[in-house]
C-alpha cells in the first residue's frame, strides 16, 4: 500500500446513512403538510442553519460549480467552525458528498456518498467535508451558510490522499 492511495467507493446517499453526519434535504420524508389552502405542500424544517461567532448571521448564496475528474484524488477536507453549510442543487444531477468524523486531532477516514438527483445536504457546524464536487457537468447550487467576521474556514490536508471512486453506473 506504500505510495498507493486508499480507495473509497462512494455509496448512494440516504437520510439514514447520512444521519450520523448531517441532514438530507429532499421530499422523501414525512415532515410535510399542506399550506396555502392546499395549493402548496410544505416540507418543513429539513435542516437547521447555524450561524455563530462574531456578527454571525445566515446568508444565502449561489455556487456555480465545475466538475472534477474521477477517480477523485482527495487530499483535503475543510470545516466551518462558526456555521453550517447547506447545498441544494439547481439541476437534477448527482454530485459527490464527502464527510469525515472528527477523531480529536483532525478528521478520520472519509465517507463518500453520491446524491440522488435533486437531493441536498446540510453540513452542521464543524463537520469535516470535501468541497463542492459536481460530477460530469457544471452544476449550480443554492448554498445556505454563515456570514460574519472571524475565521470560518479550517482546512486539513491528509498526509496520504484518498482515491474516491463512483459506484457502478454512476
Ligand atoms: N469555501 C466555500 O465557500 N465553499 C466550501 O466551503 C465548500 O464546502 O465548498
Ligand atoms: Ni464548506
mmCIF file of C-alpha atoms and ligand atoms in Angstrom:
data_model
loop_
_atom_site.group_PDB
_atom_site.id
_atom_site.type_symbol
_atom_site.label_atom_id
_atom_site.label_comp_id
_atom_site.label_asym_id
_atom_site.label_seq_id
_atom_site.Cartn_x
_atom_site.Cartn_y
_atom_site.Cartn_z
ATOM 1 C CA UNK A 1 0.000 0.000 0.000
ATOM 2 C CA UNK A 2 3.006 2.287 0.345
ATOM 3 C CA UNK A 3 2.594 5.160 -2.094
ATOM 4 C CA UNK A 4 -0.791 3.786 -3.293
ATOM 5 C CA UNK A 5 -3.868 5.786 -2.391
ATOM 6 C CA UNK A 6 -6.505 4.070 -0.252
ATOM 7 C CA UNK A 7 -9.613 3.606 -2.410
ATOM 8 C CA UNK A 8 -13.035 4.631 -1.131
ATOM 9 C CA UNK A 9 -16.158 3.716 -3.132
ATOM 10 C CA UNK A 10 -18.995 6.256 -2.864
ATOM 11 C CA UNK A 11 -22.382 4.926 -1.701
ATOM 12 C CA UNK A 12 -25.845 6.222 -2.616
ATOM 13 C CA UNK A 13 -26.850 8.934 -0.130
ATOM 14 C CA UNK A 14 -29.846 8.242 2.082
ATOM 15 C CA UNK A 15 -31.305 10.125 5.066
ATOM 16 C CA UNK A 16 -30.459 7.087 7.179
ATOM 17 C CA UNK A 17 -26.831 6.553 6.139
ATOM 18 C CA UNK A 18 -26.102 10.291 6.363
ATOM 19 C CA UNK A 19 -27.835 10.854 9.713
ATOM 20 C CA UNK A 20 -24.631 10.454 11.760
ATOM 21 C CA UNK A 21 -23.094 13.352 9.795
ATOM 22 C CA UNK A 22 -25.852 15.818 8.848
ATOM 23 C CA UNK A 23 -29.220 16.236 7.176
ATOM 24 C CA UNK A 24 -30.550 15.328 3.746
ATOM 25 C CA UNK A 25 -32.711 17.977 2.066
ATOM 26 C CA UNK A 26 -35.308 16.244 -0.083
ATOM 27 C CA UNK A 27 -39.011 15.417 -0.048
ATOM 28 C CA UNK A 28 -38.543 11.755 0.861
ATOM 29 C CA UNK A 29 -39.691 12.391 4.431
ATOM 30 C CA UNK A 30 -42.871 12.601 6.499
ATOM 31 C CA UNK A 31 -42.412 16.150 7.841
ATOM 32 C CA UNK A 32 -44.703 17.820 5.340
ATOM 33 C CA UNK A 33 -48.183 19.344 5.320
ATOM 34 C CA UNK A 34 -50.427 21.359 3.018
ATOM 35 C CA UNK A 35 -50.420 25.169 3.158
ATOM 36 C CA UNK A 36 -51.973 27.954 1.070
ATOM 37 C CA UNK A 37 -55.403 26.296 1.027
ATOM 38 C CA UNK A 38 -53.869 23.079 -0.237
ATOM 39 C CA UNK A 39 -52.152 24.674 -3.228
ATOM 40 C CA UNK A 40 -48.710 24.011 -1.765
ATOM 41 C CA UNK A 41 -47.076 21.223 0.273
ATOM 42 C CA UNK A 42 -44.548 22.441 2.867
ATOM 43 C CA UNK A 43 -41.628 20.134 3.657
ATOM 44 C CA UNK A 44 -40.829 21.606 6.997
ATOM 45 C CA UNK A 45 -37.527 22.133 8.851
ATOM 46 C CA UNK A 46 -35.487 19.670 6.806
ATOM 47 C CA UNK A 47 -32.314 21.070 8.314
ATOM 48 C CA UNK A 48 -31.204 23.748 10.739
ATOM 49 C CA UNK A 49 -28.925 26.611 9.676
ATOM 50 C CA UNK A 50 -26.371 27.605 12.321
ATOM 51 C CA UNK A 51 -24.593 30.947 12.357
ATOM 52 C CA UNK A 52 -22.429 31.577 15.420
ATOM 53 C CA UNK A 53 -19.365 33.692 16.183
ATOM 54 C CA UNK A 54 -18.837 37.449 15.783
ATOM 55 C CA UNK A 55 -21.653 39.067 13.791
ATOM 56 C CA UNK A 56 -22.812 35.584 12.786
ATOM 57 C CA UNK A 57 -25.830 35.528 10.512
ATOM 58 C CA UNK A 58 -27.305 33.172 7.915
ATOM 59 C CA UNK A 59 -26.671 34.017 4.270
ATOM 60 C CA UNK A 60 -27.985 32.568 1.015
ATOM 61 C CA UNK A 61 -25.588 32.199 -1.924
ATOM 62 C CA UNK A 62 -25.379 30.616 -5.353
ATOM 63 C CA UNK A 63 -22.350 28.461 -6.141
ATOM 64 C CA UNK A 64 -21.676 27.713 -9.815
ATOM 65 C CA UNK A 65 -19.591 24.539 -9.607
ATOM 66 C CA UNK A 66 -17.475 22.868 -12.286
ATOM 67 C CA UNK A 67 -16.960 19.094 -12.383
ATOM 68 C CA UNK A 68 -13.966 17.204 -11.012
ATOM 69 C CA UNK A 69 -12.264 14.281 -12.756
ATOM 70 C CA UNK A 70 -12.884 10.797 -11.337
ATOM 71 C CA UNK A 71 -11.420 8.768 -9.706
ATOM 72 C CA UNK A 72 -11.041 11.776 -7.413
ATOM 73 C CA UNK A 73 -7.819 12.392 -5.537
ATOM 74 C CA UNK A 74 -8.989 13.655 -2.141
ATOM 75 C CA UNK A 75 -6.140 15.369 -0.345
ATOM 76 C CA UNK A 76 -8.026 17.985 1.707
ATOM 77 C CA UNK A 77 -11.196 18.371 3.720
ATOM 78 C CA UNK A 78 -12.409 21.531 5.451
ATOM 79 C CA UNK A 79 -14.850 22.628 8.107
ATOM 80 C CA UNK A 80 -16.603 25.787 9.246
ATOM 81 C CA UNK A 81 -16.244 26.378 12.996
ATOM 82 C CA UNK A 82 -18.887 29.085 13.149
ATOM 83 C CA UNK A 83 -21.634 27.773 10.935
ATOM 84 C CA UNK A 84 -23.461 25.104 8.990
ATOM 85 C CA UNK A 85 -23.409 24.852 5.192
ATOM 86 C CA UNK A 86 -26.254 23.519 3.052
ATOM 87 C CA UNK A 87 -26.014 22.663 -0.654
ATOM 88 C CA UNK A 88 -29.238 22.496 -2.677
ATOM 89 C CA UNK A 89 -28.727 21.629 -6.363
ATOM 90 C CA UNK A 90 -30.498 23.659 -9.042
ATOM 91 C CA UNK A 91 -30.309 20.805 -11.544
ATOM 92 C CA UNK A 92 -31.364 17.153 -11.109
ATOM 93 C CA UNK A 93 -27.889 15.670 -11.297
ATOM 94 C CA UNK A 94 -25.983 13.617 -8.732
ATOM 95 C CA UNK A 95 -22.889 15.118 -7.100
ATOM 96 C CA UNK A 96 -20.316 13.807 -4.650
ATOM 97 C CA UNK A 97 -20.561 14.329 -0.880
ATOM 98 C CA UNK A 98 -17.512 13.533 1.257
ATOM 99 C CA UNK A 99 -17.591 13.859 5.038
ATOM 100 C CA UNK A 100 -15.458 12.762 7.999
ATOM 101 C CA UNK A 101 -15.994 12.449 11.705
ATOM 102 C CA UNK A 102 -13.511 14.375 13.834
ATOM 103 C CA UNK A 103 -11.237 11.999 15.758
ATOM 104 C CA UNK A 104 -9.821 14.530 18.171
ATOM 105 C CA UNK A 105 -6.774 15.849 16.315
ATOM 106 C CA UNK A 106 -8.465 16.103 12.942
ATOM 107 C CA UNK A 107 -10.692 14.189 10.531
ATOM 108 C CA UNK A 108 -10.938 10.412 10.448
ATOM 109 C CA UNK A 109 -11.332 8.339 7.294
ATOM 110 C CA UNK A 110 -13.582 9.942 4.666
ATOM 111 C CA UNK A 111 -17.087 8.640 3.909
ATOM 112 C CA UNK A 112 -18.214 9.225 0.326
ATOM 113 C CA UNK A 113 -21.760 9.425 -0.998
ATOM 114 C CA UNK A 114 -23.393 10.094 -4.342
ATOM 115 C CA UNK A 115 -26.636 12.042 -4.128
ATOM 116 C CA UNK A 116 -29.854 11.167 -5.877
ATOM 117 C CA UNK A 117 -30.901 13.766 -8.461
ATOM 118 C CA UNK A 118 -32.168 16.862 -6.639
ATOM 119 C CA UNK A 119 -31.030 15.780 -3.190
ATOM 120 C CA UNK A 120 -29.475 18.485 -0.998
ATOM 121 C CA UNK A 121 -27.363 18.153 2.132
ATOM 122 C CA UNK A 122 -26.700 20.229 5.209
ATOM 123 C CA UNK A 123 -23.319 20.047 6.956
ATOM 124 C CA UNK A 124 -23.709 21.040 10.599
ATOM 125 C CA UNK A 125 -21.185 23.443 12.115
ATOM 126 C CA UNK A 126 -17.700 21.866 12.337
ATOM 127 C CA UNK A 127 -18.429 18.835 10.145
ATOM 128 C CA UNK A 128 -15.370 17.951 8.046
ATOM 129 C CA UNK A 129 -16.317 17.838 4.375
ATOM 130 C CA UNK A 130 -14.910 17.862 0.881
ATOM 131 C CA UNK A 131 -15.515 20.951 -1.199
ATOM 132 C CA UNK A 132 -18.445 21.148 -3.577
ATOM 133 C CA UNK A 133 -17.850 18.369 -6.133
ATOM 134 C CA UNK A 134 -20.071 18.219 -9.217
ATOM 135 C CA UNK A 135 -19.865 15.099 -11.404
ATOM 136 C CA UNK A 136 -19.544 15.240 -15.184
ATOM 137 C CA UNK A 137 -21.112 18.651 -15.836
ATOM 138 C CA UNK A 138 -21.224 22.179 -14.421
ATOM 139 C CA UNK A 139 -23.831 22.394 -11.665
ATOM 140 C CA UNK A 140 -25.293 25.338 -9.772
ATOM 141 C CA UNK A 141 -26.372 25.223 -6.129
ATOM 142 C CA UNK A 142 -28.158 27.393 -3.639
ATOM 143 C CA UNK A 143 -25.862 27.403 -0.607
ATOM 144 C CA UNK A 144 -27.125 28.451 2.825
ATOM 145 C CA UNK A 145 -24.272 29.110 5.219
ATOM 146 C CA UNK A 146 -22.844 31.606 7.690
ATOM 147 C CA UNK A 147 -21.767 35.200 7.182
ATOM 148 C CA UNK A 148 -19.930 37.294 9.734
ATOM 149 C CA UNK A 149 -16.398 38.035 10.838
ATOM 150 C CA UNK A 150 -13.767 35.717 12.248
ATOM 151 C CA UNK A 151 -12.130 32.657 10.719
ATOM 152 C CA UNK A 152 -14.862 30.342 9.456
ATOM 153 C CA UNK A 153 -12.755 28.043 7.274
ATOM 154 C CA UNK A 154 -10.380 25.399 8.600
ATOM 155 C CA UNK A 155 -8.609 23.064 6.157
ATOM 156 C CA UNK A 156 -6.975 19.699 6.844
ATOM 157 C CA UNK A 157 -4.506 18.227 4.352
ATOM 158 C CA UNK A 158 -4.191 14.443 4.516
ATOM 159 C CA UNK A 159 -0.637 13.105 4.631
ATOM 160 C CA UNK A 160 -1.856 10.300 2.341
ATOM 161 C CA UNK A 161 -4.545 11.315 -0.186
ATOM 162 C CA UNK A 162 -7.502 9.024 -0.805
ATOM 163 C CA UNK A 163 -8.862 7.835 -4.136
ATOM 164 C CA UNK A 164 -12.641 8.305 -4.328
ATOM 165 C CA UNK A 165 -14.408 6.219 -6.950
ATOM 166 C CA UNK A 166 -18.035 6.365 -8.038
ATOM 167 C CA UNK A 167 -20.303 3.312 -7.777
ATOM 168 C CA UNK A 168 -21.017 1.264 -10.902
ATOM 169 C CA UNK A 169 -23.255 3.004 -13.362
ATOM 170 C CA UNK A 170 -22.743 6.445 -11.943
HETATM 171 N N1 LIG B 1 -15.296 27.897 0.597
HETATM 172 C C1 LIG B 1 -16.575 27.808 0.290
HETATM 173 O O1 LIG B 1 -17.350 28.740 0.375
HETATM 174 N N2 LIG B 1 -17.019 26.577 -0.130
HETATM 175 C C2 LIG B 1 -16.625 25.469 0.641
HETATM 176 O O2 LIG B 1 -16.939 25.775 1.987
HETATM 177 C C3 LIG B 1 -17.324 24.221 0.228
HETATM 178 O O3 LIG B 1 -17.723 23.457 1.131
HETATM 179 O O4 LIG B 1 -17.439 24.015 -1.000
HETATM 180 NI NI1 LIG B 2 -17.559 24.161 3.038
#
